[in-house]
């Protein structure tokens, strides 16, 4: 039988307890706060994604699906989001569809838990309800070249 020093046993137990606490905190955060992972919903050809009639990104923008339900198609390209301003009424649920036609970008919507990568040829999607009126700025948080600092926009939730 292997002899383990008393202090080693204490540190093993403390480490195991910390791992259980971290796993528990992660589980609670994922289910209690509604964390959702952006997932690829479809593949598109980055060379033709911005062509009108070929994909919804040919004419990006906001579309109303029904009362209080919207979707927005956002095309990221060197160094802009199209559209870069979106307006919805408070109490609406908005589904974001994003793709890039050139390089990898990021999308971070301030005051929310929306943060996703935008990869050429892949459409990523997330949904969120917006009950609180205000301005939610979004930025590209993935360095995409020399004009990266100018890549931003805003979501305006109107009362």
PDB file of C-alpha atoms in Angstrom:
ATOM      1  CA  UNK A   1       0.000   0.000   0.000  1.00  0.00           C
ATOM      2  CA  UNK A   2       1.198   3.496  -0.846  1.00  0.00           C
ATOM      3  CA  UNK A   3       1.730   5.906   2.011  1.00  0.00           C
ATOM      4  CA  UNK A   4       0.508   9.456   1.306  1.00  0.00           C
ATOM      5  CA  UNK A   5       1.652  12.277   3.509  1.00  0.00           C
ATOM      6  CA  UNK A   6      -1.063  14.013   5.549  1.00  0.00           C
ATOM      7  CA  UNK A   7      -0.499  17.369   3.820  1.00  0.00           C
ATOM      8  CA  UNK A   8      -0.682  15.747   0.390  1.00  0.00           C
ATOM      9  CA  UNK A   9      -4.031  14.200   1.311  1.00  0.00           C
ATOM     10  CA  UNK A  10      -5.305  17.619   2.409  1.00  0.00           C
ATOM     11  CA  UNK A  11      -4.245  19.231  -0.886  1.00  0.00           C
ATOM     12  CA  UNK A  12      -5.770  16.407  -2.927  1.00  0.00           C
ATOM     13  CA  UNK A  13      -9.090  16.840  -1.103  1.00  0.00           C
ATOM     14  CA  UNK A  14      -8.965  20.650  -1.437  1.00  0.00           C
ATOM     15  CA  UNK A  15      -8.228  20.332  -5.174  1.00  0.00           C
ATOM     16  CA  UNK A  16     -11.104  17.906  -5.667  1.00  0.00           C
ATOM     17  CA  UNK A  17     -13.495  20.209  -3.782  1.00  0.00           C
ATOM     18  CA  UNK A  18     -12.418  23.179  -5.904  1.00  0.00           C
ATOM     19  CA  UNK A  19     -13.011  21.182  -9.100  1.00  0.00           C
ATOM     20  CA  UNK A  20     -16.501  20.203  -7.918  1.00  0.00           C
ATOM     21  CA  UNK A  21     -17.246  23.859  -7.038  1.00  0.00           C
ATOM     22  CA  UNK A  22     -16.064  25.077 -10.464  1.00  0.00           C
ATOM     23  CA  UNK A  23     -18.121  22.443 -12.258  1.00  0.00           C
ATOM     24  CA  UNK A  24     -21.181  23.312 -10.155  1.00  0.00           C
ATOM     25  CA  UNK A  25     -20.760  27.047 -10.817  1.00  0.00           C
ATOM     26  CA  UNK A  26     -20.425  26.396 -14.556  1.00  0.00           C
ATOM     27  CA  UNK A  27     -23.535  24.210 -14.589  1.00  0.00           C
ATOM     28  CA  UNK A  28     -25.608  26.743 -12.654  1.00  0.00           C
ATOM     29  CA  UNK A  29     -24.389  29.612 -14.847  1.00  0.00           C
ATOM     30  CA  UNK A  30     -25.195  27.714 -18.036  1.00  0.00           C
ATOM     31  CA  UNK A  31     -28.743  26.803 -17.068  1.00  0.00           C
ATOM     32  CA  UNK A  32     -29.797  29.603 -14.706  1.00  0.00           C
ATOM     33  CA  UNK A  33     -28.551  32.508 -16.837  1.00  0.00           C
ATOM     34  CA  UNK A  34     -29.529  31.044 -20.198  1.00  0.00           C
ATOM     35  CA  UNK A  35     -26.090  30.783 -21.738  1.00  0.00           C
ATOM     36  CA  UNK A  36     -26.404  29.548 -25.293  1.00  0.00           C
ATOM     37  CA  UNK A  37     -23.640  28.726 -27.705  1.00  0.00           C
ATOM     38  CA  UNK A  38     -23.718  30.208 -31.176  1.00  0.00           C
ATOM     39  CA  UNK A  39     -23.996  27.432 -33.647  1.00  0.00           C
ATOM     40  CA  UNK A  40     -23.436  27.172 -37.346  1.00  0.00           C
ATOM     41  CA  UNK A  41     -26.860  26.963 -38.977  1.00  0.00           C
ATOM     42  CA  UNK A  42     -25.738  26.695 -42.581  1.00  0.00           C
ATOM     43  CA  UNK A  43     -22.828  27.015 -44.984  1.00  0.00           C
ATOM     44  CA  UNK A  44     -22.628  29.712 -47.657  1.00  0.00           C
ATOM     45  CA  UNK A  45     -20.168  30.554 -50.417  1.00  0.00           C
ATOM     46  CA  UNK A  46     -18.231  33.622 -49.210  1.00  0.00           C
ATOM     47  CA  UNK A  47     -17.578  34.672 -52.823  1.00  0.00           C
ATOM     48  CA  UNK A  48     -21.297  35.022 -53.629  1.00  0.00           C
ATOM     49  CA  UNK A  49     -22.877  35.543 -50.195  1.00  0.00           C
ATOM     50  CA  UNK A  50     -23.351  39.295 -50.779  1.00  0.00           C
ATOM     51  CA  UNK A  51     -25.050  38.805 -54.167  1.00  0.00           C
ATOM     52  CA  UNK A  52     -28.754  39.794 -54.034  1.00  0.00           C
ATOM     53  CA  UNK A  53     -31.031  36.830 -54.650  1.00  0.00           C
ATOM     54  CA  UNK A  54     -28.373  34.254 -53.801  1.00  0.00           C
ATOM     55  CA  UNK A  55     -28.715  34.467 -50.006  1.00  0.00           C
ATOM     56  CA  UNK A  56     -30.427  36.690 -47.424  1.00  0.00           C
ATOM     57  CA  UNK A  57     -27.047  38.381 -46.945  1.00  0.00           C
ATOM     58  CA  UNK A  58     -27.359  39.860 -50.446  1.00  0.00           C
ATOM     59  CA  UNK A  59     -29.784  42.315 -48.854  1.00  0.00           C
ATOM     60  CA  UNK A  60     -28.839  42.239 -45.167  1.00  0.00           C
ATOM     61  CA  UNK A  61     -31.101  43.842 -42.607  1.00  0.00           C
ATOM     62  CA  UNK A  62     -34.003  43.444 -40.229  1.00  0.00           C
ATOM     63  CA  UNK A  63     -37.057  41.325 -41.021  1.00  0.00           C
ATOM     64  CA  UNK A  64     -40.236  41.108 -38.945  1.00  0.00           C
ATOM     65  CA  UNK A  65     -41.480  37.532 -38.544  1.00  0.00           C
ATOM     66  CA  UNK A  66     -44.531  38.335 -36.432  1.00  0.00           C
ATOM     67  CA  UNK A  67     -45.572  40.476 -33.482  1.00  0.00           C
ATOM     68  CA  UNK A  68     -42.485  40.954 -31.325  1.00  0.00           C
ATOM     69  CA  UNK A  69     -40.377  38.507 -33.363  1.00  0.00           C
ATOM     70  CA  UNK A  70     -37.568  39.705 -35.610  1.00  0.00           C
ATOM     71  CA  UNK A  71     -34.520  38.350 -37.372  1.00  0.00           C
ATOM     72  CA  UNK A  72     -31.550  40.309 -38.598  1.00  0.00           C
ATOM     73  CA  UNK A  73     -29.026  39.260 -41.218  1.00  0.00           C
ATOM     74  CA  UNK A  74     -25.681  40.959 -40.638  1.00  0.00           C
ATOM     75  CA  UNK A  75     -22.833  40.740 -43.137  1.00  0.00           C
ATOM     76  CA  UNK A  76     -19.347  41.417 -41.791  1.00  0.00           C
ATOM     77  CA  UNK A  77     -16.758  42.587 -44.258  1.00  0.00           C
ATOM     78  CA  UNK A  78     -13.571  44.561 -44.080  1.00  0.00           C
ATOM     79  CA  UNK A  79     -14.167  46.887 -41.816  1.00  0.00           C
ATOM     80  CA  UNK A  80     -17.902  47.251 -41.450  1.00  0.00           C
ATOM     81  CA  UNK A  81     -21.072  45.546 -40.375  1.00  0.00           C
ATOM     82  CA  UNK A  82     -24.015  45.780 -42.779  1.00  0.00           C
ATOM     83  CA  UNK A  83     -26.385  46.989 -41.424  1.00  0.00           C
ATOM     84  CA  UNK A  84     -24.588  48.891 -38.696  1.00  0.00           C
ATOM     85  CA  UNK A  85     -27.785  50.191 -37.054  1.00  0.00           C
ATOM     86  CA  UNK A  86     -30.792  48.075 -36.086  1.00  0.00           C
ATOM     87  CA  UNK A  87     -34.009  49.317 -34.444  1.00  0.00           C
ATOM     88  CA  UNK A  88     -36.558  47.118 -32.685  1.00  0.00           C
ATOM     89  CA  UNK A  89     -39.309  47.796 -30.130  1.00  0.00           C
ATOM     90  CA  UNK A  90     -38.812  46.806 -26.482  1.00  0.00           C
ATOM     91  CA  UNK A  91     -40.213  43.392 -25.626  1.00  0.00           C
ATOM     92  CA  UNK A  92     -39.067  41.860 -28.915  1.00  0.00           C
ATOM     93  CA  UNK A  93     -37.082  38.711 -29.541  1.00  0.00           C
ATOM     94  CA  UNK A  94     -34.329  39.124 -32.096  1.00  0.00           C
ATOM     95  CA  UNK A  95     -32.506  36.286 -33.856  1.00  0.00           C
ATOM     96  CA  UNK A  96     -29.099  37.226 -35.222  1.00  0.00           C
ATOM     97  CA  UNK A  97     -27.713  35.565 -38.362  1.00  0.00           C
ATOM     98  CA  UNK A  98     -24.115  36.544 -39.120  1.00  0.00           C
ATOM     99  CA  UNK A  99     -21.519  35.635 -41.696  1.00  0.00           C
ATOM    100  CA  UNK A 100     -18.408  37.126 -43.253  1.00  0.00           C
ATOM    101  CA  UNK A 101     -17.427  37.420 -46.873  1.00  0.00           C
ATOM    102  CA  UNK A 102     -13.727  38.035 -46.378  1.00  0.00           C
ATOM    103  CA  UNK A 103     -11.883  37.242 -43.117  1.00  0.00           C
ATOM    104  CA  UNK A 104     -12.713  36.057 -39.628  1.00  0.00           C
ATOM    105  CA  UNK A 105     -14.491  38.685 -37.536  1.00  0.00           C
ATOM    106  CA  UNK A 106     -16.115  38.773 -34.115  1.00  0.00           C
ATOM    107  CA  UNK A 107     -19.431  40.080 -32.860  1.00  0.00           C
ATOM    108  CA  UNK A 108     -19.873  41.310 -29.286  1.00  0.00           C
ATOM    109  CA  UNK A 109     -23.141  42.959 -28.241  1.00  0.00           C
ATOM    110  CA  UNK A 110     -22.580  45.088 -25.139  1.00  0.00           C
ATOM    111  CA  UNK A 111     -24.847  44.662 -22.074  1.00  0.00           C
ATOM    112  CA  UNK A 112     -25.717  41.107 -23.200  1.00  0.00           C
ATOM    113  CA  UNK A 113     -24.117  37.674 -23.248  1.00  0.00           C
ATOM    114  CA  UNK A 114     -23.940  37.654 -27.064  1.00  0.00           C
ATOM    115  CA  UNK A 115     -20.385  37.108 -28.235  1.00  0.00           C
ATOM    116  CA  UNK A 116     -19.605  35.015 -31.297  1.00  0.00           C
ATOM    117  CA  UNK A 117     -17.098  34.398 -34.038  1.00  0.00           C
ATOM    118  CA  UNK A 118     -18.005  35.239 -37.623  1.00  0.00           C
ATOM    119  CA  UNK A 119     -16.305  32.877 -40.027  1.00  0.00           C
ATOM    120  CA  UNK A 120     -16.358  33.195 -43.830  1.00  0.00           C
ATOM    121  CA  UNK A 121     -18.685  30.611 -45.330  1.00  0.00           C
ATOM    122  CA  UNK A 122     -20.447  29.817 -42.060  1.00  0.00           C
ATOM    123  CA  UNK A 123     -23.685  31.381 -40.790  1.00  0.00           C
ATOM    124  CA  UNK A 124     -23.800  31.682 -36.990  1.00  0.00           C
ATOM    125  CA  UNK A 125     -27.014  32.336 -35.104  1.00  0.00           C
ATOM    126  CA  UNK A 126     -28.204  33.361 -31.623  1.00  0.00           C
ATOM    127  CA  UNK A 127     -31.524  34.633 -30.257  1.00  0.00           C
ATOM    128  CA  UNK A 128     -32.252  36.985 -27.392  1.00  0.00           C
ATOM    129  CA  UNK A 129     -35.225  38.864 -25.954  1.00  0.00           C
ATOM    130  CA  UNK A 130     -34.768  42.621 -25.485  1.00  0.00           C
ATOM    131  CA  UNK A 131     -37.106  43.932 -22.778  1.00  0.00           C
ATOM    132  CA  UNK A 132     -35.017  46.914 -21.673  1.00  0.00           C
ATOM    133  CA  UNK A 133     -35.052  49.992 -23.963  1.00  0.00           C
ATOM    134  CA  UNK A 134     -31.663  51.468 -24.733  1.00  0.00           C
ATOM    135  CA  UNK A 135     -28.707  51.429 -27.080  1.00  0.00           C
ATOM    136  CA  UNK A 136     -26.659  48.259 -27.315  1.00  0.00           C
ATOM    137  CA  UNK A 137     -23.386  48.813 -29.155  1.00  0.00           C
ATOM    138  CA  UNK A 138     -21.772  45.986 -31.058  1.00  0.00           C
ATOM    139  CA  UNK A 139     -18.134  45.703 -32.023  1.00  0.00           C
ATOM    140  CA  UNK A 140     -15.808  43.357 -33.830  1.00  0.00           C
ATOM    141  CA  UNK A 141     -13.690  41.852 -31.056  1.00  0.00           C
ATOM    142  CA  UNK A 142     -11.501  39.780 -33.389  1.00  0.00           C
ATOM    143  CA  UNK A 143      -8.608  41.679 -34.980  1.00  0.00           C
ATOM    144  CA  UNK A 144      -9.436  41.730 -38.698  1.00  0.00           C
ATOM    145  CA  UNK A 145      -6.887  44.131 -40.132  1.00  0.00           C
ATOM    146  CA  UNK A 146      -5.741  47.722 -40.068  1.00  0.00           C
ATOM    147  CA  UNK A 147      -9.244  49.285 -40.009  1.00  0.00           C
ATOM    148  CA  UNK A 148     -10.513  46.994 -37.242  1.00  0.00           C
ATOM    149  CA  UNK A 149     -11.093  49.841 -34.770  1.00  0.00           C
ATOM    150  CA  UNK A 150     -13.782  51.328 -37.050  1.00  0.00           C
ATOM    151  CA  UNK A 151     -15.891  48.155 -37.159  1.00  0.00           C
ATOM    152  CA  UNK A 152     -18.875  48.792 -34.907  1.00  0.00           C
ATOM    153  CA  UNK A 153     -22.610  49.378 -34.926  1.00  0.00           C
ATOM    154  CA  UNK A 154     -25.589  49.652 -32.610  1.00  0.00           C
ATOM    155  CA  UNK A 155     -28.873  48.022 -31.765  1.00  0.00           C
ATOM    156  CA  UNK A 156     -31.485  50.509 -30.589  1.00  0.00           C
ATOM    157  CA  UNK A 157     -34.318  49.071 -28.516  1.00  0.00           C
ATOM    158  CA  UNK A 158     -37.090  51.650 -28.614  1.00  0.00           C
ATOM    159  CA  UNK A 159     -39.717  52.028 -25.861  1.00  0.00           C
TER     160      UNK A 159
END
